[in-house]
Amino acid sequence: MESAVENLREYFSSGITKQASWRKAQLQNLLTLLHEREGEIYTCLKKDLGKHHVEAFRDELGTLIKSTNYALQNLKGWMSSKTAKLPKLAVLASAELIPEPLGLVLIISTWNFPFGMSLEPLIGAIAAGNTMVLKPSELSPACSLFLAKVVPMYLDNKAIKVIEGGPEVGEKLLQQKWDKIFFTGSARVGRIVMSAAVKHLTPVTLELGGKCPAVVDSLKSSWDRWMGTNRIVVSKFGPCAGQACIAIDYVLVEEHFASTLVELMKGSIKEMFGENPRESNSISRIINKHHFLRLKNLLSDPAVKDSIVFGGSMDEDNLFIEPTILVDPPLDAAVMTEEIFGPVLPIITLKKIEESIGFINSRPKPLSIYAFTNNEALRRRMISETTSGSLIFNDAIIQYLADTLPFGGIGESGMGSYHGKFSFDTFSHYKAVARRSFLTEFWFRFPPWNNYKLLLFEVFYNIDYLGILLALLGLKKPRKISVVA
Ligand code: NAD
């Protein structure tokens, strides 16, 4: 590992990865990989997660192709320096921001979207001109092995390495010196990453999870209710059977609307996954036995069991859990205190929907908040009174698809962001470069000091043109200042 890291560092020093032609070629090669290996990608996702190939295209392959194309289209603009204004005091000067790669970066990713979570940051790291190590998750072994085997066949092996392994390998990697660590995973391991980064003052981006609430107002028309419910159901049970960081974790609803919502959801689940979801190939399986038992355990609490109003059946041999709806499980039960990360949806009833703001604010800041409402006043309050990585009205998950929105959390749900230009920025350092001419100077910049020079600093810093003129003509007098020694 040490020698691999050393070689990557040396390769970065050669300057090859800084060249626009190198970045472009790698992105184009990544596109070729995604197109040529499409079938194998689906096979790996089916093997690890039982993911349907259409879901796999929607959430991983398709988004990666889109993101790579977007990076290719915008690379030139992103790489170009941006001019900046300097204070008037710096006469005859110019300045610019020059993006430069950070150097050698470490990307650690998760199993729920094994290609998306690995390659989406990789696109940004390549576009920014870095060398990198990618460590995929050991919990999606077919996808991890595929990445380790195929990435070197398409991408520059001297600059981009895939190192497979679990926590022990992750820990060894964290002991190396990096110029950036990009981590996707749990807050628990996020803390391990951050403490390892302290040693070399390495900047980190932490893409974490948590509980994403959906506030569901009593929508006005039956059309809005039907549309909203379908979007809630697909955003909870659709992406990897709820094993997604931005999946809806729980719903907040007014008491009188809860039973209507449950009935609408039942209909929507049946539409999407059939009368017997166990036979549906449109819903992913739980990643492994450990997570299956974790979810089973969440439902085994008698008070939680009593709150099940739909679903609840499980098949351990096939790692299947039926889409399950709970109404008002105890708020101190694990299902309401831990991230669920599976196809279990608690609905919490409130007297007034406005109480949802206090409910959300009394818990860690979410990665995303969703609010389904026709109420403009509630919308405005949600915007001004809650904090989260993203806030989406009347839909969910769509923020992941946007190249133009920063994707990332805040507080317990993470720090830093990526996607589109934000990915490029995450893996770049903007160097401030300023130039001056030797021709002329404002001599009041230099000692010895007097109060007239102080006046000149004041008018120049405030860009007070009249003040500058009057001061230079001697028509504006310096302030009297008393300095206590
Ligand atoms: P995890 O934290 O257990 O593991 C993530 C990665 O860290 C894996 O590659 C794993 O091998 C590695 N790892 C584990 N222990 C380590 C250690 N001690 N040192 C170094 N590396 C170590 O998370 P997970 O179970 O893979 O993923 C689930 C979590 O990820 C959920 O909380 C979910 O919300 C979050 N997530 C967030 C996003 C996002 O974009 N914000 C996306 C997907 C998942």
Coordinates of C-alpha atoms and ligand atoms in Angstrom, one line a residue:
M1 CA 0.0 0.0 0.0
E2 CA 2.8 2.4 1.0
S3 CA 4.6 1.9 -2.4
A4 CA 1.3 2.3 -4.3
V5 CA 0.6 5.6 -2.5
E6 CA 4.3 6.7 -3.1
N7 CA 4.0 5.9 -6.8
L8 CA 0.7 7.8 -7.1
R9 CA 2.3 10.8 -5.4
E10 CA 5.3 10.7 -7.7
Y11 CA 3.0 10.5 -10.7
F12 CA 1.1 13.5 -9.6
S13 CA 4.4 15.4 -9.3
S14 CA 5.1 14.6 -12.9
G15 CA 2.3 17.0 -13.8
I16 CA 0.6 14.6 -16.3
T17 CA -2.7 14.6 -14.5
K18 CA -2.8 18.4 -14.5
Q19 CA -3.1 18.5 -18.3
A20 CA -6.5 19.1 -19.8
S21 CA -5.9 16.4 -22.3
W22 CA -5.3 13.8 -19.6
R23 CA -8.5 14.7 -17.7
K24 CA -10.5 14.6 -20.9
A25 CA -9.1 11.3 -22.0
Q26 CA -9.8 9.7 -18.6
L27 CA -13.4 11.0 -18.6
Q28 CA -13.9 9.7 -22.1
N29 CA -12.5 6.3 -21.1
L30 CA -14.8 6.2 -18.1
L31 CA -17.7 6.8 -20.5
T32 CA -16.5 3.9 -22.7
L33 CA -16.2 1.7 -19.6
L34 CA -19.8 2.6 -18.6
H35 CA -21.1 1.8 -22.1
E36 CA -19.1 -1.3 -22.9
R37 CA -19.6 -2.9 -19.5
E38 CA -23.2 -2.0 -19.0
G39 CA -24.4 -5.7 -18.8
E40 CA -21.7 -6.6 -16.3
I41 CA -22.6 -3.6 -14.1
Y42 CA -26.2 -4.8 -14.0
T43 CA -25.2 -8.3 -13.2
C44 CA -23.0 -7.2 -10.3
L45 CA -25.8 -5.0 -8.9
K46 CA -28.3 -7.9 -9.2
K47 CA -25.9 -10.2 -7.4
D48 CA -25.1 -7.8 -4.5
L49 CA -28.4 -6.1 -4.1
G50 CA -31.0 -7.7 -6.3
K51 CA -31.3 -4.4 -8.1
H52 CA -33.4 -4.3 -11.2
H53 CA -31.4 -3.1 -14.3
V54 CA -33.9 -0.2 -14.9
E55 CA -33.4 1.0 -11.3
A56 CA -29.7 0.4 -11.7
F57 CA -29.7 2.7 -14.8
R58 CA -31.9 5.3 -13.1
D59 CA -29.9 5.5 -10.0
E60 CA -26.3 4.6 -11.0
L61 CA -25.3 3.9 -14.6
G62 CA -27.5 6.6 -16.2
T63 CA -26.6 9.3 -13.6
L64 CA -22.9 8.4 -14.0
I65 CA -23.1 8.8 -17.8
K66 CA -24.9 12.1 -17.4
S67 CA -22.4 13.4 -14.8
T68 CA -19.4 12.3 -17.0
N69 CA -20.8 14.0 -20.0
Y70 CA -21.5 17.1 -18.0
A71 CA -17.9 17.2 -16.7
L72 CA -16.6 16.8 -20.3
Q73 CA -18.8 19.6 -21.6
N74 CA -17.8 22.0 -18.8
L75 CA -14.2 21.0 -18.1
K76 CA -12.7 23.8 -20.1
G77 CA -14.7 26.5 -18.3
W78 CA -14.1 24.9 -14.9
M79 CA -10.3 24.7 -15.5
S80 CA -10.0 28.3 -16.7
S81 CA -8.9 31.0 -14.3
K82 CA -11.4 33.6 -13.1
T83 CA -10.4 37.2 -12.9
A84 CA -10.9 39.0 -9.6
K85 CA -11.1 42.7 -8.5
L86 CA -8.4 44.1 -6.2
P87 CA -8.8 47.0 -3.8
K88 CA -8.3 50.5 -5.2
L89 CA -5.2 50.8 -3.1
A90 CA -3.4 48.3 -5.4
V91 CA -3.1 50.6 -8.4
L92 CA -2.1 49.1 -11.7
A93 CA -2.8 45.5 -10.6
S94 CA -4.8 42.5 -11.7
A95 CA -5.8 39.3 -10.0
E96 CA -7.2 35.9 -10.8
L97 CA -8.3 32.6 -9.1
I98 CA -6.5 29.6 -10.6
P99 CA -7.9 26.2 -9.8
E100 CA -5.3 23.6 -9.2
P101 CA -5.6 19.9 -8.2
L102 CA -5.2 19.1 -4.5
G103 CA -2.8 16.2 -5.3
L104 CA -3.4 12.6 -4.1
V105 CA -6.9 11.9 -2.9
L106 CA -8.6 9.0 -1.1
I107 CA -12.2 8.1 -1.9
I108 CA -14.0 5.6 0.4
S109 CA -17.4 4.6 -0.7
T110 CA -20.5 2.6 0.3
W111 CA -22.4 -0.5 -0.9
N112 CA -25.9 0.8 -1.5
F113 CA -25.0 2.5 -4.8
P114 CA -21.6 0.8 -5.3
F115 CA -21.0 2.4 -8.7
G116 CA -22.6 5.8 -8.0
M117 CA -20.9 6.4 -4.7
S118 CA -17.5 5.3 -6.1
L119 CA -17.5 6.8 -9.5
E120 CA -19.4 10.1 -9.0
P121 CA -16.6 11.5 -6.7
L122 CA -14.0 9.9 -9.0
I123 CA -15.4 12.0 -11.9
G124 CA -14.8 15.2 -9.8
A125 CA -11.3 14.0 -8.8
I126 CA -10.3 13.3 -12.4
A127 CA -11.8 16.6 -13.7
A128 CA -9.8 18.5 -11.1
G129 CA -6.6 16.7 -12.2
N130 CA -5.7 14.6 -9.1
T131 CA -4.3 11.1 -8.6
M132 CA -6.5 8.9 -6.5
V133 CA -7.2 5.7 -4.6
L134 CA -10.7 4.4 -4.5
K135 CA -11.8 1.9 -1.8
P136 CA -15.2 0.5 -2.5
S137 CA -17.2 -1.2 0.1
E138 CA -16.5 -4.8 1.0
L139 CA -20.3 -5.4 1.5
S140 CA -21.0 -5.3 -2.2
P141 CA -18.3 -7.7 -3.2
A142 CA -19.3 -8.3 -6.8
C143 CA -19.3 -4.6 -7.6
S144 CA -16.1 -4.0 -5.7
L145 CA -14.2 -6.8 -7.5
F146 CA -15.6 -5.6 -10.8
L147 CA -14.3 -2.1 -10.1
A148 CA -10.9 -3.4 -9.1
K149 CA -10.7 -5.5 -12.3
V150 CA -12.1 -3.2 -14.8
V151 CA -11.0 0.3 -13.8
P152 CA -7.3 -0.4 -14.6
M153 CA -8.4 -1.7 -18.0
Y154 CA -9.9 1.7 -19.0
L155 CA -8.3 4.4 -16.8
D156 CA -4.7 5.4 -16.3
N157 CA -3.4 2.9 -13.8
K158 CA -0.6 5.1 -12.7
A159 CA -3.0 7.7 -11.5
I160 CA -6.1 5.8 -10.4
K161 CA -6.0 2.7 -8.2
V162 CA -8.8 0.7 -6.7
I163 CA -7.9 -1.0 -3.5
E164 CA -10.4 -3.5 -2.2
G165 CA -11.1 -4.3 1.5
G166 CA -13.0 -3.7 4.6
P167 CA -12.5 -1.6 7.7
E168 CA -8.9 -2.9 8.3
V169 CA -7.9 -1.8 4.8
G170 CA -9.7 1.4 5.3
E171 CA -7.9 2.1 8.5
K172 CA -4.5 1.3 6.9
L173 CA -5.3 3.7 4.0
L174 CA -6.3 6.4 6.5
Q175 CA -2.8 6.1 8.1
Q176 CA -1.2 7.3 4.8
K177 CA -0.8 11.0 3.9
W178 CA -3.5 12.3 1.6
D179 CA -4.2 15.7 0.1
K180 CA -7.9 15.1 0.5
I181 CA -10.2 12.4 1.8
F182 CA -13.7 12.0 0.3
F183 CA -15.7 9.7 2.5
T184 CA -19.2 8.4 2.0
G185 CA -20.7 6.3 4.8
S186 CA -21.9 6.4 8.4
A187 CA -21.3 9.2 10.9
R188 CA -19.6 6.6 13.1
V189 CA -16.9 5.9 10.5
G190 CA -17.0 9.6 9.4
R191 CA -15.6 10.4 12.9
I192 CA -12.8 7.8 12.4
V193 CA -12.0 9.4 9.1
M194 CA -11.9 12.9 10.6
S195 CA -9.7 12.0 13.5
A196 CA -7.2 10.3 11.1
A197 CA -7.2 13.4 8.9
V198 CA -6.1 15.5 11.9
K199 CA -2.5 14.1 11.7
H200 CA -1.7 15.7 8.4
L201 CA -4.4 18.4 8.5
T202 CA -6.0 16.7 5.5
P203 CA -9.2 18.3 4.2
V204 CA -12.2 16.0 4.3
T205 CA -15.6 15.8 2.6
L206 CA -18.0 13.6 4.6
E207 CA -21.1 12.4 2.8
L208 CA -23.0 10.9 5.7
G209 CA -26.7 9.9 6.3
G210 CA -29.2 10.1 9.1
K211 CA -33.0 10.4 9.2
C212 CA -34.6 12.4 6.3
P213 CA -38.1 13.5 7.3
A214 CA -41.0 14.0 4.9
V215 CA -43.6 16.5 6.0
V216 CA -46.9 15.6 4.4
D217 CA -49.5 18.3 4.6
S218 CA -53.2 17.5 3.9
L219 CA -52.9 18.1 0.2
K220 CA -55.8 19.9 -1.4
S221 CA -56.9 18.0 -4.5
S222 CA -57.1 14.2 -5.0
W223 CA -54.7 14.6 -7.9
D224 CA -52.0 16.2 -5.6
R225 CA -52.6 13.5 -3.0
W226 CA -52.2 10.7 -5.6
M227 CA -49.1 12.3 -7.2
G228 CA -47.6 13.1 -3.8
T229 CA -48.2 9.6 -2.5
N230 CA -46.6 8.0 -5.5
R231 CA -43.5 10.2 -5.1
I232 CA -43.3 9.3 -1.4
V233 CA -43.6 5.6 -2.1
V234 CA -41.0 5.6 -4.9
S235 CA -38.6 7.7 -2.8
K236 CA -38.9 5.3 0.2
F237 CA -39.1 1.9 -1.3
G238 CA -37.7 2.6 -4.8
P239 CA -34.1 3.5 -4.4
C240 CA -32.4 0.3 -3.2
A241 CA -35.4 -0.7 -1.0
G242 CA -34.9 2.4 1.2
Q243 CA -31.2 1.7 1.7
A244 CA -30.4 5.2 0.5
C245 CA -29.0 8.2 2.4
I246 CA -31.6 10.5 0.9
A247 CA -34.5 8.0 1.1
I248 CA -37.4 9.3 3.2
D249 CA -36.8 7.9 6.7
Y250 CA -40.1 8.9 8.4
V251 CA -43.3 10.9 7.6
L252 CA -44.9 13.7 9.7
V253 CA -48.6 14.2 9.1
E254 CA -51.6 15.7 10.7
E255 CA -53.7 13.2 12.7
H256 CA -56.8 13.5 10.6
F257 CA -54.9 12.9 7.3
A258 CA -52.9 9.8 8.5
S259 CA -55.4 7.1 7.6
T260 CA -56.1 8.6 4.2
L261 CA -52.3 8.7 3.5
V262 CA -51.9 5.1 4.6
E263 CA -54.7 4.0 2.3
L264 CA -53.2 5.9 -0.6
M265 CA -49.8 4.5 0.1
K266 CA -51.1 0.9 0.2
G267 CA -52.6 1.5 -3.3
S268 CA -49.4 3.0 -4.6
I269 CA -47.2 0.1 -3.2
K270 CA -49.5 -2.4 -4.8
E271 CA -49.3 -0.5 -8.2
M272 CA -45.5 -0.5 -8.1
F273 CA -44.6 -3.8 -6.5
G274 CA -47.8 -5.9 -7.0
E275 CA -50.1 -7.7 -4.6
N276 CA -47.2 -9.8 -3.4
P277 CA -44.0 -7.6 -3.3
R278 CA -42.0 -10.7 -2.4
E279 CA -42.4 -11.9 -6.0
S280 CA -41.5 -8.5 -7.5
N281 CA -38.2 -8.0 -9.2
S282 CA -38.6 -4.2 -9.0
I283 CA -37.6 -4.0 -5.3
S284 CA -34.0 -4.5 -4.2
R285 CA -33.0 -7.0 -1.5
I286 CA -31.3 -6.1 1.8
I287 CA -27.6 -6.1 1.4
N288 CA -26.7 -8.9 3.8
K289 CA -27.9 -10.9 6.8
H290 CA -26.4 -8.5 9.3
H291 CA -28.5 -5.6 7.9
F292 CA -31.5 -7.9 7.5
L293 CA -31.3 -8.8 11.2
R294 CA -30.7 -5.1 12.1
L295 CA -34.0 -4.2 10.4
K296 CA -35.8 -7.2 11.8
N297 CA -34.7 -6.1 15.2
L298 CA -36.0 -2.6 14.7
L299 CA -39.5 -4.1 14.2
S300 CA -39.2 -6.7 17.0
D301 CA -39.9 -4.2 19.8
P302 CA -43.5 -5.1 20.8
A303 CA -44.7 -1.4 20.8
V304 CA -43.2 -1.0 17.3
K305 CA -44.8 -4.3 16.1
D306 CA -48.2 -3.0 17.3
S307 CA -47.8 0.1 15.2
I308 CA -47.5 -1.9 11.9
V309 CA -50.4 -1.0 9.7
F310 CA -49.1 -2.5 6.4
G311 CA -46.5 -5.1 5.5
G312 CA -44.1 -6.5 8.0
S313 CA -43.4 -9.8 6.4
M314 CA -39.8 -11.0 5.8
D315 CA -37.9 -13.7 4.1
E316 CA -34.5 -14.2 5.6
D317 CA -33.3 -16.7 2.9
N318 CA -33.9 -14.1 0.2
L319 CA -33.0 -11.1 2.3
F320 CA -36.4 -9.6 1.5
I321 CA -38.4 -7.2 3.7
E322 CA -41.9 -6.2 2.5
P323 CA -42.6 -2.5 2.3
T324 CA -43.8 -1.8 5.8
I325 CA -45.7 1.2 7.2
L326 CA -45.9 2.0 10.9
V327 CA -48.2 4.6 12.5
D328 CA -47.0 6.3 15.7
P329 CA -44.3 3.9 16.9
P330 CA -42.8 5.2 20.2
L331 CA -40.5 8.1 19.6
D332 CA -37.8 6.6 21.8
A333 CA -37.8 3.3 19.9
A334 CA -34.7 2.5 17.8
V335 CA -36.8 2.9 14.6
M336 CA -37.3 6.6 15.5
T337 CA -33.8 7.3 16.9
E338 CA -31.6 5.4 14.4
E339 CA -31.3 5.8 10.6
I340 CA -33.6 3.0 9.2
F341 CA -31.9 2.4 5.9
G342 CA -34.5 -0.1 4.7
P343 CA -38.1 -0.5 3.5
V344 CA -39.7 0.5 6.8
L345 CA -41.7 3.8 7.0
P346 CA -42.9 5.2 10.3
I347 CA -45.6 7.8 10.1
I348 CA -45.8 10.2 13.1
T349 CA -49.0 12.1 13.6
L350 CA -49.1 15.7 14.8
K351 CA -52.0 18.0 15.8
K352 CA -50.9 20.7 13.4
I353 CA -48.5 20.3 10.5
E354 CA -46.5 23.4 11.7
E355 CA -45.3 21.3 14.7
S356 CA -43.2 19.4 12.2
I357 CA -40.7 22.3 12.2
G358 CA -40.0 22.0 15.9
F359 CA -39.9 18.2 15.6
I360 CA -37.3 18.3 12.9
N361 CA -35.3 21.0 14.7
S362 CA -35.1 19.0 17.9
R363 CA -33.1 16.3 16.0
P364 CA -29.8 16.2 14.2
K365 CA -29.7 18.3 11.0
P366 CA -30.9 16.0 8.1
L367 CA -29.2 15.4 4.8
S368 CA -32.6 16.2 3.1
I369 CA -36.0 17.5 4.2
Y370 CA -39.0 16.8 2.0
A371 CA -42.2 18.7 2.3
F372 CA -45.4 17.9 0.4
T373 CA -47.7 20.9 0.7
N374 CA -49.8 23.4 -1.2
N375 CA -49.3 25.9 1.7
E376 CA -47.0 28.8 0.7
A377 CA -46.8 30.0 4.3
L378 CA -45.6 26.6 5.5
R379 CA -43.1 26.5 2.6
R380 CA -41.6 29.8 3.6
R381 CA -41.4 28.8 7.2
M382 CA -39.6 25.5 6.3
I383 CA -37.1 27.5 4.2
S384 CA -36.4 30.0 6.9
E385 CA -36.7 27.9 10.1
T386 CA -35.1 24.5 9.2
T387 CA -31.5 23.5 8.2
S388 CA -30.6 20.6 6.1
G389 CA -28.3 19.6 3.2
S390 CA -31.3 20.1 0.8
L391 CA -35.0 21.0 1.1
I392 CA -37.3 19.7 -1.6
F393 CA -40.9 20.5 -2.0
N394 CA -43.5 18.0 -3.4
D395 CA -40.9 15.4 -4.4
A396 CA -37.9 13.6 -3.1
I397 CA -34.5 12.2 -4.4
I398 CA -34.5 14.5 -7.5
Q399 CA -31.7 16.6 -5.9
Y400 CA -29.3 13.8 -6.5
L401 CA -29.8 14.1 -10.2
A402 CA -29.0 17.8 -10.4
D403 CA -25.5 18.8 -11.6
T404 CA -26.4 22.3 -10.6
L405 CA -27.1 21.7 -6.9
P406 CA -24.5 21.0 -4.2
F407 CA -25.1 17.5 -2.9
G408 CA -24.0 17.1 0.8
G409 CA -25.1 17.3 4.4
I410 CA -24.6 19.6 7.4
G411 CA -23.8 18.7 10.9
E412 CA -24.4 15.0 11.6
S413 CA -25.4 14.4 7.9
G414 CA -21.9 15.5 6.6
M415 CA -19.7 18.4 5.5
G416 CA -18.8 19.6 2.1
S417 CA -20.6 18.8 -1.1
Y418 CA -20.2 17.5 -4.7
H419 CA -21.9 17.0 -8.1
G420 CA -21.2 19.0 -11.2
K421 CA -19.0 22.0 -10.6
F422 CA -19.2 21.4 -6.9
S423 CA -17.3 18.1 -7.4
F424 CA -14.6 20.0 -9.3
D425 CA -14.3 22.5 -6.5
T426 CA -14.3 19.8 -3.9
F427 CA -11.1 18.4 -5.4
S428 CA -9.5 21.7 -6.3
H429 CA -7.7 24.4 -4.5
Y430 CA -8.3 28.0 -5.8
K431 CA -5.0 29.7 -5.7
A432 CA -5.2 33.5 -5.4
V433 CA -2.8 35.1 -7.9
A434 CA -2.2 38.9 -8.1
R435 CA 0.2 40.9 -10.2
R436 CA 1.3 44.5 -9.9
S437 CA 3.2 46.9 -12.1
F438 CA 6.3 48.7 -10.8
L439 CA 5.2 52.0 -12.5
T440 CA 3.5 53.8 -9.7
E441 CA 2.5 53.6 -6.0
F442 CA 0.3 55.2 -3.3
W443 CA 3.1 56.3 -1.0
F444 CA 0.8 56.6 2.0
R445 CA 1.0 52.8 2.3
F446 CA 4.4 53.1 3.8
P447 CA 5.6 54.5 7.2
P448 CA 6.2 56.9 8.9
W449 CA 2.6 57.2 10.0
N450 CA 0.4 60.3 10.5
N451 CA -3.3 60.8 10.7
Y452 CA -3.5 62.1 7.2
K453 CA -2.4 58.7 6.0
L454 CA -5.1 57.1 8.2
L455 CA -7.6 59.3 6.4
L456 CA -6.4 58.1 3.0
F457 CA -6.6 54.4 4.1
E458 CA -10.2 55.1 5.3
V459 CA -11.4 56.7 2.0
F460 CA -9.6 54.1 -0.2
Y461 CA -10.9 51.1 1.8
N462 CA -14.4 52.5 1.7
I463 CA -14.1 53.3 -2.0
D464 CA -15.4 56.8 -1.3
Y465 CA -14.5 58.5 -4.5
L466 CA -15.5 62.0 -3.4
G467 CA -13.6 61.4 -0.1
I468 CA -10.5 60.3 -2.1
L469 CA -10.6 63.4 -4.2
L470 CA -11.2 65.8 -1.2
A471 CA -8.4 64.1 0.8
L472 CA -5.9 64.3 -2.0
L473 CA -6.8 68.0 -2.5
G474 CA -6.2 68.6 1.2
L475 CA -9.9 69.6 1.6
K476 CA -10.9 66.7 3.9
K477 CA -9.3 66.9 7.4
P478 CA -8.1 63.8 9.4
R479 CA -10.1 62.7 12.5
K480 CA -8.7 63.5 15.9
I481 CA -7.7 60.2 17.5
S482 CA -6.7 59.5 21.0
V483 CA -4.6 56.5 21.7
V484 CA -4.1 55.4 25.3
A485 CA -0.6 54.1 25.7
Ligands
NAD1 P1 -19.9 2.5 6.8 O1 -19.5 3.8 7.4 O2 -20.0 1.3 7.6 O3 -18.8 2.2 5.6 C1 -18.4 3.0 4.6 C2 -17.1 2.7 4.1 O4 -16.1 2.9 5.1 C3 -16.9 1.3 3.6 O5 -16.1 1.3 2.4 C4 -16.2 0.6 4.7 O6 -15.3 -0.5 4.3 C5 -15.3 1.7 5.3 N1 -14.9 1.6 6.7 C6 -15.7 1.0 7.6 N2 -15.0 1.0 8.8 C7 -13.9 1.7 8.5 C8 -12.8 2.1 9.3 N3 -12.7 1.9 10.7 N4 -11.8 2.8 8.8 C9 -11.8 3.2 7.5 N5 -12.8 2.8 6.6 C10 -13.8 2.1 7.2 O7 -21.2 2.8 6.0 P2 -22.1 1.8 5.0 O8 -22.8 0.9 5.9 O9 -21.3 1.4 3.9 O10 -23.1 2.9 4.4 C11 -24.3 3.3 5.1 C12 -24.2 4.7 5.6 O11 -23.7 5.6 4.5 C13 -25.5 5.3 5.9 O12 -25.4 6.0 7.1 C14 -25.9 6.1 4.7 O13 -26.8 7.2 5.1 C15 -24.6 6.7 4.3 N6 -24.6 7.1 2.9 C16 -24.4 8.4 2.7 C17 -24.4 8.8 1.3 C18 -24.3 10.3 1.0 O14 -24.1 10.5 -0.2 N7 -24.5 11.2 1.9 C19 -24.6 7.9 0.3 C20 -24.7 6.5 0.6 C21 -24.7 6.1 2.0

